[in-house]
CSV table of C-alpha atoms and ligand atoms in Angstrom, one decimal:
chain,number,residue,atom,x,y,z
A,1,MET,CA,22.3,-18.7,12.1
A,2,ASN,CA,19.4,-18.4,9.7
A,3,LEU,CA,15.8,-17.8,10.7
A,4,ILE,CA,13.9,-20.9,9.6
A,5,SER,CA,10.3,-22.1,9.5
A,6,ILE,CA,8.7,-25.2,10.7
A,7,LEU,CA,8.1,-26.2,7.1
A,8,ASP,CA,11.9,-25.9,6.4
A,9,ILE,CA,12.5,-28.4,9.2
A,10,LEU,CA,9.8,-30.8,8.3
A,11,GLN,CA,10.9,-30.9,4.7
A,12,GLY,CA,14.2,-32.2,6.0
A,13,TYR,CA,16.3,-29.3,4.8
A,14,ILE,CA,18.0,-28.7,8.2
A,15,GLN,CA,20.7,-31.0,9.6
A,16,ILE,CA,20.1,-32.9,12.8
A,17,ASP,CA,22.0,-31.4,15.8
A,18,SER,CA,22.5,-28.1,14.0
A,19,GLU,CA,21.7,-24.9,15.9
A,20,VAL,CA,18.4,-23.4,14.7
A,21,TYR,CA,16.5,-20.2,15.4
A,22,ILE,CA,12.7,-20.3,15.1
A,23,GLN,CA,9.8,-18.1,16.1
A,24,GLY,CA,6.0,-18.6,16.4
A,25,TRP,CA,3.0,-18.8,18.7
A,26,VAL,CA,2.5,-21.3,21.4
A,27,LYS,CA,-0.4,-23.6,20.9
A,28,THR,CA,-0.1,-25.6,24.2
A,29,ARG,CA,2.3,-26.1,27.1
A,30,ARG,CA,2.7,-29.2,29.2
A,31,ASP,CA,5.0,-29.5,32.2
A,32,SER,CA,6.6,-32.6,33.6
A,33,LYS,CA,7.4,-33.2,37.2
A,34,LEU,CA,11.0,-33.4,36.3
A,35,GLY,CA,11.2,-29.7,35.4
A,36,ILE,CA,10.8,-30.0,31.6
A,37,SER,CA,8.2,-28.2,29.7
A,38,PHE,CA,6.9,-29.2,26.2
A,39,LEU,CA,5.8,-26.4,24.1
A,40,ILE,CA,3.9,-26.9,20.9
A,41,LEU,CA,4.8,-24.1,18.5
A,42,TYR,CA,3.0,-23.0,15.4
A,43,ASP,CA,4.3,-20.5,12.8
A,44,GLY,CA,1.7,-20.9,10.0
A,45,SER,CA,4.3,-22.1,7.4
A,46,CYS,CA,2.4,-25.4,7.3
A,47,ILE,CA,-0.4,-27.3,9.1
A,48,ASP,CA,2.1,-28.9,11.5
A,49,CYS,CA,3.6,-27.6,14.8
A,50,LEU,CA,7.0,-28.3,16.3
A,51,GLN,CA,7.7,-29.5,19.8
A,52,ILE,CA,10.1,-27.4,21.8
A,53,ILE,CA,11.7,-29.0,24.9
A,54,ALA,CA,12.4,-26.3,27.5
A,55,ASN,CA,14.5,-27.5,30.4
A,56,LYS,CA,14.5,-25.9,33.9
A,57,SER,CA,18.1,-25.0,33.3
A,58,LEU,CA,16.9,-22.1,31.1
A,59,ILE,CA,17.5,-18.9,33.0
A,60,ASN,CA,13.9,-17.6,32.5
A,61,TYR,CA,12.3,-21.1,33.0
A,62,LYS,CA,10.4,-20.2,36.2
A,63,LYS,CA,9.7,-16.6,35.4
A,64,ASP,CA,8.6,-16.9,31.8
A,65,ILE,CA,8.3,-20.4,30.5
A,66,LEU,CA,6.0,-21.7,33.2
A,67,SER,CA,3.6,-18.8,32.5
A,68,LEU,CA,3.4,-19.3,28.7
A,69,THR,CA,-0.2,-19.8,27.5
A,70,THR,CA,-1.9,-20.4,24.2
A,71,GLY,CA,-1.2,-17.5,21.8
A,72,CYS,CA,2.0,-16.2,23.4
A,73,SER,CA,4.8,-15.4,20.8
A,74,ILE,CA,8.3,-16.7,21.4
A,75,ARG,CA,11.7,-16.9,19.7
A,76,VAL,CA,13.6,-20.1,20.3
A,77,THR,CA,17.3,-20.8,19.8
A,78,GLY,CA,18.2,-24.5,20.1
A,79,TYR,CA,19.3,-27.7,18.6
A,80,LEU,CA,17.3,-29.7,16.1
A,81,LYS,CA,16.9,-33.3,17.4
A,82,LYS,CA,15.3,-36.4,16.1
A,83,SER,CA,12.1,-37.0,18.0
A,84,LEU,CA,11.8,-40.5,19.4
A,85,LYS,CA,8.4,-40.5,21.2
A,86,ASN,CA,6.6,-37.7,19.5
A,87,LYS,CA,4.5,-38.6,16.4
A,88,GLN,CA,6.6,-36.0,14.6
A,89,LYS,CA,10.1,-36.6,13.3
A,90,TYR,CA,11.7,-33.6,14.9
A,91,GLU,CA,11.9,-31.5,18.0
A,92,ILE,CA,14.0,-28.6,19.3
A,93,GLN,CA,16.1,-28.8,22.5
A,94,ALA,CA,15.9,-25.1,23.5
A,95,LYS,CA,19.1,-23.3,24.5
A,96,LYS,CA,17.3,-19.9,24.9
A,97,ILE,CA,13.7,-18.9,24.7
A,98,GLU,CA,12.8,-15.2,24.4
A,99,ILE,CA,9.3,-14.0,25.1
A,100,LEU,CA,8.2,-11.7,22.3
A,101,GLY,CA,4.6,-11.2,23.3
A,102,LYS,CA,2.8,-12.5,26.4
A,103,ILE,CA,-0.9,-12.6,26.9
A,104,LYS,CA,-1.7,-10.6,30.1
A,105,ASN,CA,-5.1,-12.1,30.7
A,106,PRO,CA,-5.3,-15.5,29.0
A,107,ASP,CA,-9.0,-15.7,29.9
A,108,THR,CA,-9.7,-12.9,27.5
A,109,TYR,CA,-7.8,-14.5,24.5
A,110,PRO,CA,-10.6,-15.8,22.3
A,111,ILE,CA,-8.7,-18.5,20.4
A,112,SER,CA,-8.0,-21.3,22.9
A,113,SER,CA,-6.4,-24.6,21.9
A,114,LYS,CA,-9.8,-26.2,21.9
A,115,TYR,CA,-12.2,-26.6,18.9
A,116,HIS,CA,-14.2,-23.5,17.9
A,117,THR,CA,-17.0,-23.4,15.5
A,118,THR,CA,-16.6,-21.4,12.3
A,119,GLU,CA,-19.5,-19.2,13.4
A,120,TYR,CA,-17.7,-18.3,16.6
A,121,LEU,CA,-14.4,-17.7,14.8
A,122,ARG,CA,-16.2,-15.2,12.5
A,123,LYS,CA,-16.5,-12.8,15.5
A,124,PHE,CA,-12.7,-12.7,15.6
A,125,LEU,CA,-11.6,-12.1,12.0
A,126,HIS,CA,-8.3,-10.7,13.0
A,127,LEU,CA,-7.3,-13.7,15.3
A,128,ARG,CA,-9.0,-16.6,13.5
A,129,PRO,CA,-6.0,-17.0,11.0
A,130,ARG,CA,-4.1,-18.5,14.0
A,131,THR,CA,-6.4,-21.5,14.0
A,132,TYR,CA,-5.4,-24.7,12.1
A,133,LEU,CA,-8.6,-24.5,9.9
A,134,ILE,CA,-8.3,-20.9,8.7
A,135,GLY,CA,-4.5,-21.4,8.3
A,136,ALA,CA,-5.2,-24.4,6.1
A,137,ILE,CA,-7.8,-22.6,4.0
A,138,THR,CA,-5.5,-19.6,3.6
A,139,ARG,CA,-2.6,-21.7,2.3
A,140,ILE,CA,-5.0,-23.6,0.0
A,141,ARG,CA,-6.2,-20.2,-1.3
A,142,HIS,CA,-2.6,-19.2,-2.0
A,143,VAL,CA,-1.8,-22.5,-3.9
A,144,LEU,CA,-5.0,-22.2,-5.8
A,145,SER,CA,-4.3,-18.7,-6.9
A,146,LYS,CA,-0.8,-19.5,-7.9
A,147,SER,CA,-1.9,-22.6,-9.9
A,148,ILE,CA,-4.5,-20.5,-11.8
A,149,HIS,CA,-1.8,-18.0,-12.8
A,150,GLN,CA,0.5,-20.9,-13.7
A,151,PHE,CA,-2.2,-22.5,-15.8
A,152,MET,CA,-3.0,-19.3,-17.6
A,153,HIS,CA,0.7,-18.6,-18.2
A,154,GLU,CA,1.3,-22.1,-19.6
A,155,GLN,CA,-1.7,-21.6,-22.0
A,156,GLY,CA,-0.2,-18.4,-23.3
A,157,PHE,CA,-2.4,-15.9,-21.5
A,158,PHE,CA,-1.4,-12.5,-20.3
A,159,TRP,CA,-2.6,-11.2,-16.9
A,160,ILE,CA,-4.3,-7.7,-17.3
A,161,SER,CA,-5.0,-5.5,-14.3
A,162,THR,CA,-8.4,-4.0,-15.1
A,163,PRO,CA,-9.7,-1.0,-13.1
A,164,LEU,CA,-11.6,-1.3,-9.9
A,165,ILE,CA,-13.1,2.2,-10.3
A,166,THR,CA,-15.3,2.4,-13.3
A,167,SER,CA,-18.1,4.4,-14.9
A,168,ILE,CA,-19.8,1.5,-16.6
A,169,ASP,CA,-22.1,-1.3,-15.4
A,170,THR,CA,-20.6,-4.4,-16.9
A,171,GLU,CA,-23.4,-6.7,-16.1
A,172,GLY,CA,-26.1,-4.1,-16.8
A,173,SER,CA,-27.8,-5.1,-13.5
A,174,GLY,CA,-27.3,-1.8,-11.6
A,175,LYS,CA,-26.2,-3.5,-8.5
A,176,MET,CA,-23.1,-1.4,-7.9
A,177,PHE,CA,-21.4,0.5,-5.1
A,178,ASN,CA,-20.8,4.2,-5.7
A,179,VAL,CA,-17.4,5.7,-5.3
A,180,SER,CA,-17.3,9.3,-4.3
A,181,SER,CA,-15.1,11.9,-2.7
A,182,LEU,CA,-18.1,14.2,-2.1
A,183,ASN,CA,-19.2,14.9,1.4
A,184,LEU,CA,-22.3,12.8,1.1
A,185,ASN,CA,-24.0,14.5,4.0
A,186,ASN,CA,-23.9,17.8,2.3
A,187,SER,CA,-24.8,16.3,-1.1
A,188,ILE,CA,-27.8,14.5,0.2
A,189,CYS,CA,-29.1,17.7,1.9
A,190,SER,CA,-29.2,19.2,-1.5
A,191,LYS,CA,-31.4,16.3,-2.6
A,192,LYS,CA,-29.9,15.5,-6.0
A,193,ILE,CA,-26.2,14.6,-5.9
A,194,LYS,CA,-24.2,16.6,-8.5
A,195,PHE,CA,-21.7,14.1,-9.7
A,196,ASN,CA,-20.2,16.6,-12.1
A,197,ASN,CA,-18.7,18.2,-8.9
A,198,ASP,CA,-17.3,14.8,-7.8
A,199,PHE,CA,-13.7,13.6,-8.1
A,200,PHE,CA,-14.0,12.2,-11.6
A,201,GLY,CA,-16.6,14.7,-12.8
A,202,LYS,CA,-19.2,11.9,-13.3
A,203,GLU,CA,-20.8,9.1,-11.3
A,204,VAL,CA,-18.5,6.2,-10.8
A,205,PHE,CA,-18.6,2.8,-9.2
A,206,LEU,CA,-16.7,-0.2,-7.9
A,207,THR,CA,-16.5,-2.7,-10.8
A,208,VAL,CA,-18.8,-5.7,-10.8
A,209,SER,CA,-16.5,-7.4,-13.4
A,210,GLY,CA,-13.3,-6.6,-15.4
A,211,GLN,CA,-14.7,-8.2,-18.5
A,212,LEU,CA,-15.4,-5.2,-20.7
A,213,ALA,CA,-11.9,-3.8,-20.1
A,214,GLY,CA,-10.6,-7.3,-20.6
A,215,GLU,CA,-12.2,-7.6,-24.0
A,216,SER,CA,-10.3,-4.6,-25.2
A,217,TYR,CA,-7.0,-6.3,-24.4
A,218,ALA,CA,-8.2,-9.7,-25.8
A,219,CYS,CA,-9.0,-8.0,-29.1
A,220,ALA,CA,-5.3,-7.0,-29.3
A,221,LEU,CA,-3.3,-9.7,-27.4
A,222,SER,CA,-5.6,-12.6,-28.2
A,223,LYS,CA,-5.6,-14.3,-24.9
A,224,ILE,CA,-5.7,-12.4,-21.6
A,225,TYR,CA,-7.2,-12.8,-18.1
A,226,THR,CA,-8.0,-10.7,-15.1
A,227,PHE,CA,-7.6,-11.8,-11.5
A,228,GLY,CA,-8.9,-9.4,-8.9
A,229,PRO,CA,-11.6,-8.3,-6.6
A,230,THR,CA,-15.1,-7.4,-7.8
A,231,PHE,CA,-17.9,-5.8,-6.0
A,232,ARG,CA,-21.7,-6.4,-6.0
A,233,ALA,CA,-24.3,-4.4,-4.0
A,234,GLU,CA,-26.7,-7.3,-3.9
A,235,HIS,CA,-28.8,-7.9,-0.8
A,236,SER,CA,-28.4,-11.6,-1.0
A,237,ASN,CA,-27.5,-12.8,2.5
A,238,THR,CA,-26.7,-16.4,1.7
A,239,ARG,CA,-23.8,-18.8,2.4
A,240,ARG,CA,-22.6,-18.4,-1.2
A,241,HIS,CA,-22.7,-14.6,-1.7
A,242,LEU,CA,-20.1,-11.9,-0.9
A,243,SER,CA,-20.3,-8.2,-1.6
A,244,GLU,CA,-16.5,-8.3,-2.4
A,245,PHE,CA,-15.2,-11.4,-4.0
A,246,TRP,CA,-12.3,-12.4,-6.3
A,247,MET,CA,-12.9,-13.3,-9.9
A,248,ILE,CA,-10.7,-14.8,-12.7
A,249,GLU,CA,-11.9,-13.7,-16.1
A,250,PRO,CA,-10.2,-15.2,-19.1
A,251,GLU,CA,-11.1,-13.5,-22.4
A,252,MET,CA,-10.1,-15.1,-25.7
A,253,ALA,CA,-10.2,-13.6,-29.2
A,254,PHE,CA,-11.2,-16.1,-32.0
A,255,TYR,CA,-12.7,-18.6,-29.4
A,256,THR,CA,-16.2,-19.9,-29.7
A,257,LEU,CA,-18.4,-20.8,-26.8
A,258,GLU,CA,-17.3,-24.5,-27.1
A,259,ASP,CA,-13.6,-23.4,-27.0
A,260,ALA,CA,-14.3,-21.4,-23.8
A,261,ILE,CA,-16.0,-24.4,-22.2
A,262,ASN,CA,-13.1,-26.6,-23.0
A,263,LEU,CA,-10.7,-24.2,-21.5
A,264,ALA,CA,-12.8,-23.8,-18.3
A,265,GLU,CA,-13.0,-27.6,-17.9
A,266,GLU,CA,-9.2,-28.0,-18.4
A,267,MET,CA,-8.5,-25.2,-15.9
A,268,LEU,CA,-10.7,-26.8,-13.2
A,269,LYS,CA,-9.0,-30.2,-13.7
A,270,TYR,CA,-5.5,-28.6,-13.7
A,271,VAL,CA,-5.9,-26.6,-10.5
A,272,SER,CA,-7.6,-29.5,-8.7
A,273,GLN,CA,-4.5,-31.7,-9.5
A,274,GLU,CA,-2.2,-29.0,-8.3
A,275,ILE,CA,-4.1,-28.7,-5.0
A,276,LEU,CA,-3.9,-32.5,-4.5
A,277,ILE,CA,-0.1,-32.3,-4.9
A,278,HIS,CA,0.8,-29.1,-3.2
A,279,SER,CA,-1.9,-28.7,-0.5
A,280,TYR,CA,-2.1,-32.4,0.4
A,281,ASP,CA,-1.5,-31.9,4.2
A,282,ASP,CA,-3.9,-29.0,4.4
A,283,ILE,CA,-6.6,-30.9,2.5
A,284,ASN,CA,-6.0,-33.9,4.6
A,285,PHE,CA,-6.4,-31.8,7.8
A,286,ILE,CA,-9.7,-30.4,6.6
A,287,TYR,CA,-10.8,-33.8,5.5
A,288,LYS,CA,-10.1,-35.4,8.8
A,289,GLY,CA,-11.5,-32.6,10.9
A,290,THR,CA,-14.9,-32.2,9.2
A,291,LYS,CA,-15.5,-35.7,7.7
A,292,ASN,CA,-16.6,-34.0,4.6
A,293,THR,CA,-16.2,-35.0,1.0
A,294,VAL,CA,-13.1,-33.1,0.0
A,295,TYR,CA,-11.4,-35.9,-1.9
A,296,LYS,CA,-14.6,-36.8,-3.6
A,297,HIS,CA,-15.0,-33.3,-4.8
A,298,LEU,CA,-11.4,-33.0,-6.1
A,299,ASN,CA,-11.6,-36.3,-7.8
A,300,GLN,CA,-15.0,-35.4,-9.3
A,301,LEU,CA,-13.3,-32.4,-11.0
A,302,ILE,CA,-10.2,-34.3,-12.1
A,303,THR,CA,-11.7,-37.6,-13.3
A,304,LYS,CA,-15.3,-37.0,-14.3
A,305,ASN,CA,-16.4,-35.5,-17.6
A,306,PHE,CA,-18.9,-32.8,-17.0
A,307,ILE,CA,-22.4,-33.1,-18.4
A,308,HIS,CA,-23.1,-30.6,-21.2
A,309,ILE,CA,-26.7,-29.8,-21.5
A,310,ASP,CA,-28.9,-27.1,-23.0
A,311,TYR,CA,-31.0,-24.8,-20.8
A,312,THR,CA,-34.2,-25.9,-22.6
A,313,GLU,CA,-33.5,-29.6,-21.8
A,314,VAL,CA,-32.7,-28.7,-18.2
A,315,ILE,CA,-36.1,-27.0,-17.9
A,316,ASN,CA,-37.8,-30.1,-19.3
A,317,ILE,CA,-36.1,-32.2,-16.6
A,318,LEU,CA,-37.0,-29.8,-13.8
A,319,MET,CA,-40.6,-29.4,-14.9
A,320,TYR,CA,-41.0,-33.2,-15.0
A,321,HIS,CA,-40.0,-33.3,-11.3
A,322,GLU,CA,-41.6,-30.0,-10.4
A,323,ASN,CA,-43.5,-31.1,-7.3
A,324,ILE,CA,-40.2,-31.6,-5.3
A,325,PHE,CA,-39.3,-27.9,-5.6
A,326,LYS,CA,-40.3,-25.0,-3.5
A,327,ASN,CA,-39.7,-22.6,-6.4
A,328,LYS,CA,-41.8,-23.1,-9.6
A,329,ILE,CA,-39.8,-23.2,-12.8
A,330,SER,CA,-40.7,-22.8,-16.5
A,331,TRP,CA,-38.9,-21.8,-19.7
A,332,GLY,CA,-37.5,-18.3,-19.4
A,333,MET,CA,-36.9,-18.3,-15.7
A,334,ASP,CA,-33.5,-18.5,-14.0
A,335,LEU,CA,-32.7,-21.6,-12.0
A,336,SER,CA,-32.7,-21.2,-8.2
A,337,PHE,CA,-30.1,-22.9,-5.9
A,338,GLU,CA,-32.5,-25.8,-5.2
A,339,HIS,CA,-32.7,-26.6,-8.9
A,340,GLU,CA,-29.0,-26.5,-9.3
A,341,CYS,CA,-28.5,-28.8,-6.3
A,342,TYR,CA,-31.1,-31.3,-7.6
A,343,LEU,CA,-29.4,-31.5,-11.0
A,344,THR,CA,-25.8,-31.9,-9.7
A,345,GLU,CA,-26.4,-33.9,-6.5
A,346,LYS,CA,-29.4,-36.1,-7.5
A,347,TYR,CA,-30.2,-36.2,-11.2
A,348,PHE,CA,-26.7,-36.2,-12.8
A,349,GLN,CA,-24.5,-36.5,-9.6
A,350,LYS,CA,-21.7,-34.6,-11.2
A,351,PRO,CA,-20.7,-31.1,-12.4
A,352,ILE,CA,-22.9,-29.8,-15.2
A,353,ILE,CA,-22.5,-27.2,-17.9
A,354,ILE,CA,-25.7,-25.5,-18.9
A,355,LYS,CA,-25.7,-23.7,-22.3
A,356,ASN,CA,-27.9,-21.4,-24.3
A,357,TYR,CA,-29.9,-19.5,-21.7
A,358,PRO,CA,-32.9,-17.3,-22.7
A,359,LYS,CA,-31.6,-13.9,-23.7
A,360,ASN,CA,-33.8,-12.1,-21.1
A,361,ILE,CA,-32.1,-13.5,-18.1
A,362,LYS,CA,-28.5,-12.9,-19.3
A,363,ALA,CA,-26.3,-9.9,-19.7
A,364,PHE,CA,-26.5,-7.6,-22.8
A,365,TYR,CA,-23.1,-8.6,-24.2
A,366,MET,CA,-23.8,-12.3,-24.8
A,367,ARG,CA,-24.1,-13.3,-28.5
A,368,ILE,CA,-27.6,-13.8,-29.7
A,369,ASN,CA,-28.3,-17.3,-31.2
A,370,ASP,CA,-30.0,-17.9,-34.5
A,371,ASP,CA,-33.3,-18.7,-32.7
A,372,LEU,CA,-33.3,-15.0,-31.5
A,373,LYS,CA,-34.5,-16.3,-28.2
A,374,THR,CA,-31.4,-17.6,-26.5
A,375,VAL,CA,-27.8,-16.4,-26.1
A,376,SER,CA,-24.5,-18.3,-26.6
A,377,SER,CA,-23.9,-18.6,-22.9
A,378,MET,CA,-22.8,-21.2,-20.3
A,379,ASP,CA,-22.9,-21.7,-16.5
A,380,ILE,CA,-20.8,-24.4,-14.8
A,381,ILE,CA,-22.6,-25.8,-11.8
A,382,LEU,CA,-21.0,-27.8,-9.0
A,383,PRO,CA,-22.6,-30.0,-6.4
A,384,GLY,CA,-23.2,-28.1,-3.1
A,385,VAL,CA,-21.9,-24.8,-4.3
A,386,GLY,CA,-24.0,-24.1,-7.4
A,387,GLU,CA,-22.7,-21.8,-10.1
A,388,ILE,CA,-19.0,-21.3,-10.1
A,389,ILE,CA,-18.4,-20.1,-13.6
A,390,GLY,CA,-20.5,-17.9,-15.9
A,391,GLY,CA,-19.5,-17.2,-19.4
A,392,SER,CA,-20.4,-16.6,-23.0
A,393,GLN,CA,-19.5,-15.9,-26.6
A,394,ARG,CA,-19.6,-12.1,-26.9
A,395,GLU,CA,-21.8,-10.2,-29.3
A,396,GLU,CA,-19.2,-9.0,-31.8
A,397,ARG,CA,-21.7,-7.6,-34.4
A,398,ILE,CA,-22.3,-3.9,-33.8
A,399,GLN,CA,-26.0,-3.8,-35.0
A,400,GLU,CA,-26.9,-6.7,-32.7
A,401,LEU,CA,-25.0,-5.2,-29.8
A,402,ASP,CA,-26.8,-1.9,-30.2
A,403,LYS,CA,-30.2,-3.7,-30.2
A,404,ARG,CA,-29.3,-5.4,-26.9
A,405,LEU,CA,-28.2,-2.1,-25.3
A,406,GLU,CA,-31.5,-0.6,-26.3
A,407,GLU,CA,-33.4,-3.6,-24.9
A,408,PHE,CA,-31.5,-3.2,-21.6
A,409,ASN,CA,-32.1,0.6,-21.6
A,410,LEU,CA,-28.4,1.2,-21.4
A,411,ASN,CA,-26.9,4.4,-22.8
A,412,LYS,CA,-24.9,3.8,-26.0
A,413,LYS,CA,-22.6,6.7,-25.2
A,414,GLU,CA,-21.5,5.1,-21.9
A,415,TYR,CA,-20.4,2.0,-23.9
A,416,LYS,CA,-18.5,3.9,-26.6
A,417,LEU,CA,-15.2,2.1,-26.0
A,418,TYR,CA,-17.0,-1.3,-26.0
A,419,ARG,CA,-18.8,-0.4,-29.2
A,420,ASP,CA,-15.6,0.8,-30.8
A,421,LEU,CA,-14.2,-2.7,-30.5
A,422,ARG,CA,-17.0,-3.9,-32.8
A,423,LYS,CA,-16.4,-1.0,-35.2
A,424,TYR,CA,-12.7,-1.4,-35.7
A,425,GLY,CA,-11.6,-4.9,-36.6
A,426,THR,CA,-14.1,-6.9,-34.7
A,427,VAL,CA,-13.5,-10.6,-34.1
A,428,PRO,CA,-15.6,-13.5,-32.6
A,429,HIS,CA,-14.5,-13.9,-29.0
A,430,SER,CA,-15.5,-15.5,-25.8
A,431,GLY,CA,-14.7,-15.6,-22.1
A,432,PHE,CA,-15.9,-16.5,-18.6
A,433,GLY,CA,-15.7,-15.6,-15.0
A,434,LEU,CA,-14.7,-18.0,-12.2
A,435,GLY,CA,-15.5,-17.1,-8.7
A,436,LEU,CA,-12.4,-17.9,-6.6
A,437,GLU,CA,-14.2,-18.2,-3.3
A,438,ARG,CA,-16.9,-20.6,-4.7
A,439,LEU,CA,-14.1,-22.8,-6.0
A,440,ILE,CA,-12.3,-22.8,-2.6
A,441,MET,CA,-15.6,-23.8,-1.0
A,442,TYR,CA,-16.0,-26.7,-3.4
A,443,ILE,CA,-12.4,-27.8,-3.0
A,444,THR,CA,-12.3,-27.6,0.8
A,445,GLY,CA,-15.9,-28.6,1.5
A,446,ILE,CA,-16.3,-25.5,3.6
A,447,ARG,CA,-20.0,-24.6,3.6
A,448,ASN,CA,-19.9,-20.9,4.2
A,449,ILE,CA,-18.2,-18.5,1.8
A,450,ARG,CA,-17.4,-16.2,4.7
A,451,ASP,CA,-14.8,-18.7,5.9
A,452,VAL,CA,-12.8,-18.9,2.7
A,453,ILE,CA,-11.9,-15.2,2.3
A,454,PRO,CA,-9.9,-13.4,5.0
A,455,PHE,CA,-12.2,-10.5,5.8
A,456,PRO,CA,-15.7,-11.2,4.3
A,457,ARG,CA,-17.9,-8.3,3.3
A,458,THR,CA,-21.6,-9.2,3.1
A,459,PHE,CA,-24.9,-7.3,3.3
A,460,ASN,CA,-25.2,-5.5,6.6
A,461,ASN,CA,-21.9,-6.9,7.8
A,462,ILE,CA,-18.4,-5.4,7.6
A,463,ASP,CA,-15.8,-5.7,10.3
A,464,PHE,CA,-12.2,-4.4,10.3
B,501,LIG,O1,-21.9,-15.0,-13.6
B,501,LIG,P1,-21.2,-13.7,-13.3
B,501,LIG,O2,-22.0,-12.6,-12.7
B,501,LIG,O3,-20.4,-13.3,-14.6
B,501,LIG,C1,-19.7,-12.2,-14.8
B,501,LIG,O4,-19.4,-11.4,-14.0
B,501,LIG,C2,-19.1,-12.2,-16.2
B,501,LIG,N1,-18.7,-10.8,-16.5
B,501,LIG,C3,-18.0,-13.2,-16.3
B,501,LIG,C4,-17.3,-13.2,-17.6
B,501,LIG,O5,-17.9,-13.7,-18.6
B,501,LIG,N2,-16.1,-12.6,-17.8
B,501,LIG,O6,-20.0,-14.1,-12.2
B,501,LIG,C5,-19.1,-15.0,-12.5
B,501,LIG,C6,-18.8,-15.9,-11.3
B,501,LIG,C7,-20.0,-16.7,-10.8
B,501,LIG,O7,-20.2,-17.9,-11.5
B,501,LIG,C8,-19.7,-17.0,-9.3
B,501,LIG,O8,-18.8,-18.1,-9.2
B,501,LIG,C9,-19.0,-15.7,-8.9
B,501,LIG,O9,-18.5,-15.1,-10.1
B,501,LIG,N3,-19.9,-14.8,-8.2
B,501,LIG,C10,-19.9,-14.6,-6.9
B,501,LIG,N4,-19.1,-15.2,-5.9
B,501,LIG,C11,-19.4,-14.8,-4.7
B,501,LIG,N5,-20.3,-13.8,-4.3
B,501,LIG,C12,-21.1,-13.3,-5.3
B,501,LIG,N6,-22.0,-12.3,-4.9
B,501,LIG,C13,-20.9,-13.7,-6.6
B,501,LIG,N7,-21.4,-13.3,-7.8
B,501,LIG,C14,-20.8,-14.0,-8.8
B,502,LIG,MG1,-23.8,-15.8,-13.5
């Protein structure tokens, strides 16, 4: 007898009347006067549960079954039956039910079968995956990650694992976490930390982006991507920022900015379609539960063409409507979230791609445009979520790159490997970074980024 999942049963792979063996956690128990208990069992393989019929003839009926509460784990051996009354097609007539884990004091179990707010669930990061909502988000996250890998593979990209521990500041912003094996208490006592005594003999950090390492492989294998965690020591305590988040960074030799934009649009359309096909039940659950605009969001990505617009034009639009914003805006400034929302939700009412930002508000590696004021850059902005993709054509000319490093006060020596790529067989190339959690937020309509990653790390907040 094989161990099977609820998904196996609901997909119709198992013959009616055959003996099955299934395990999971009890959601609810209802007892009839006739000595039959109906257990609703969940195993996380899909959004649905399975009804287990437990009859008083089971040897442990009185002792165990009648004391089962939400969250208890059980192993059921029984016969698969067609369900007549239940809204589901199948149920299991139990022959034997073993109790794997009881809950001694059910009053202390934080996840009842009732509705809990996402704020409440965040206090129980280790138990919240047992809820329907977090289960659905987790499966969607899996399907999304898989479809991104699939898209990249079909497009001829190679997945590169870039290092998480690094000595360089990819974005040049200085917002990095130090990595050290020194006893910091002792080191801080001596005022200046001597990093040459540290594990790597120099100061090192958790990476903010795999891009610079990615470029080295793109300038050899032509099309690569990274897919991994990145870390930012920003003090932004918003519903859209994490200190540890996952990023997908495609990097393409011989691509212009426009080529990169086309790839990004295609990728968003492809993965949205995959989600609609493979995560239909989970999406449907979230849609019904929260009455949000999940389908609208997915369709928006699949069917609508994104607006392509220059930064300068965007500033003109925003300045024309300046009295509706809290934050003033003028040419040279970065957009704030309220500006992004206005553009995507009111003005254009669709995703937008903003191009050619001023060089002073973007990273040193972006290719300088002929106007010498802007860089060949792009951000993709979605309604409700804001920026989900940031990318650019890279500065492939060594003299121009050196000028930018100087402007940013960055030490040329630290960027030796990066500069070498420009010295030895340089090529035009482009790439972008897609924030995985921001995309999940958009696809699911979940408003807080802390609910779309298993164990969120944010400013002043780390559990587990
Ligand atoms: O715009 P960013 O900072 O770009 C880079 O890191 C480039 N190196 C990417 C590249 O060209 N290869 O970040 C890219 C995306 C953002 O658009 C956003 O979706 C996400 O990463 N992101 C965050 N997501 C959650 N929390 C944060 N603190 C984030 N910071 C950026
Ligand atoms: Mg950005």
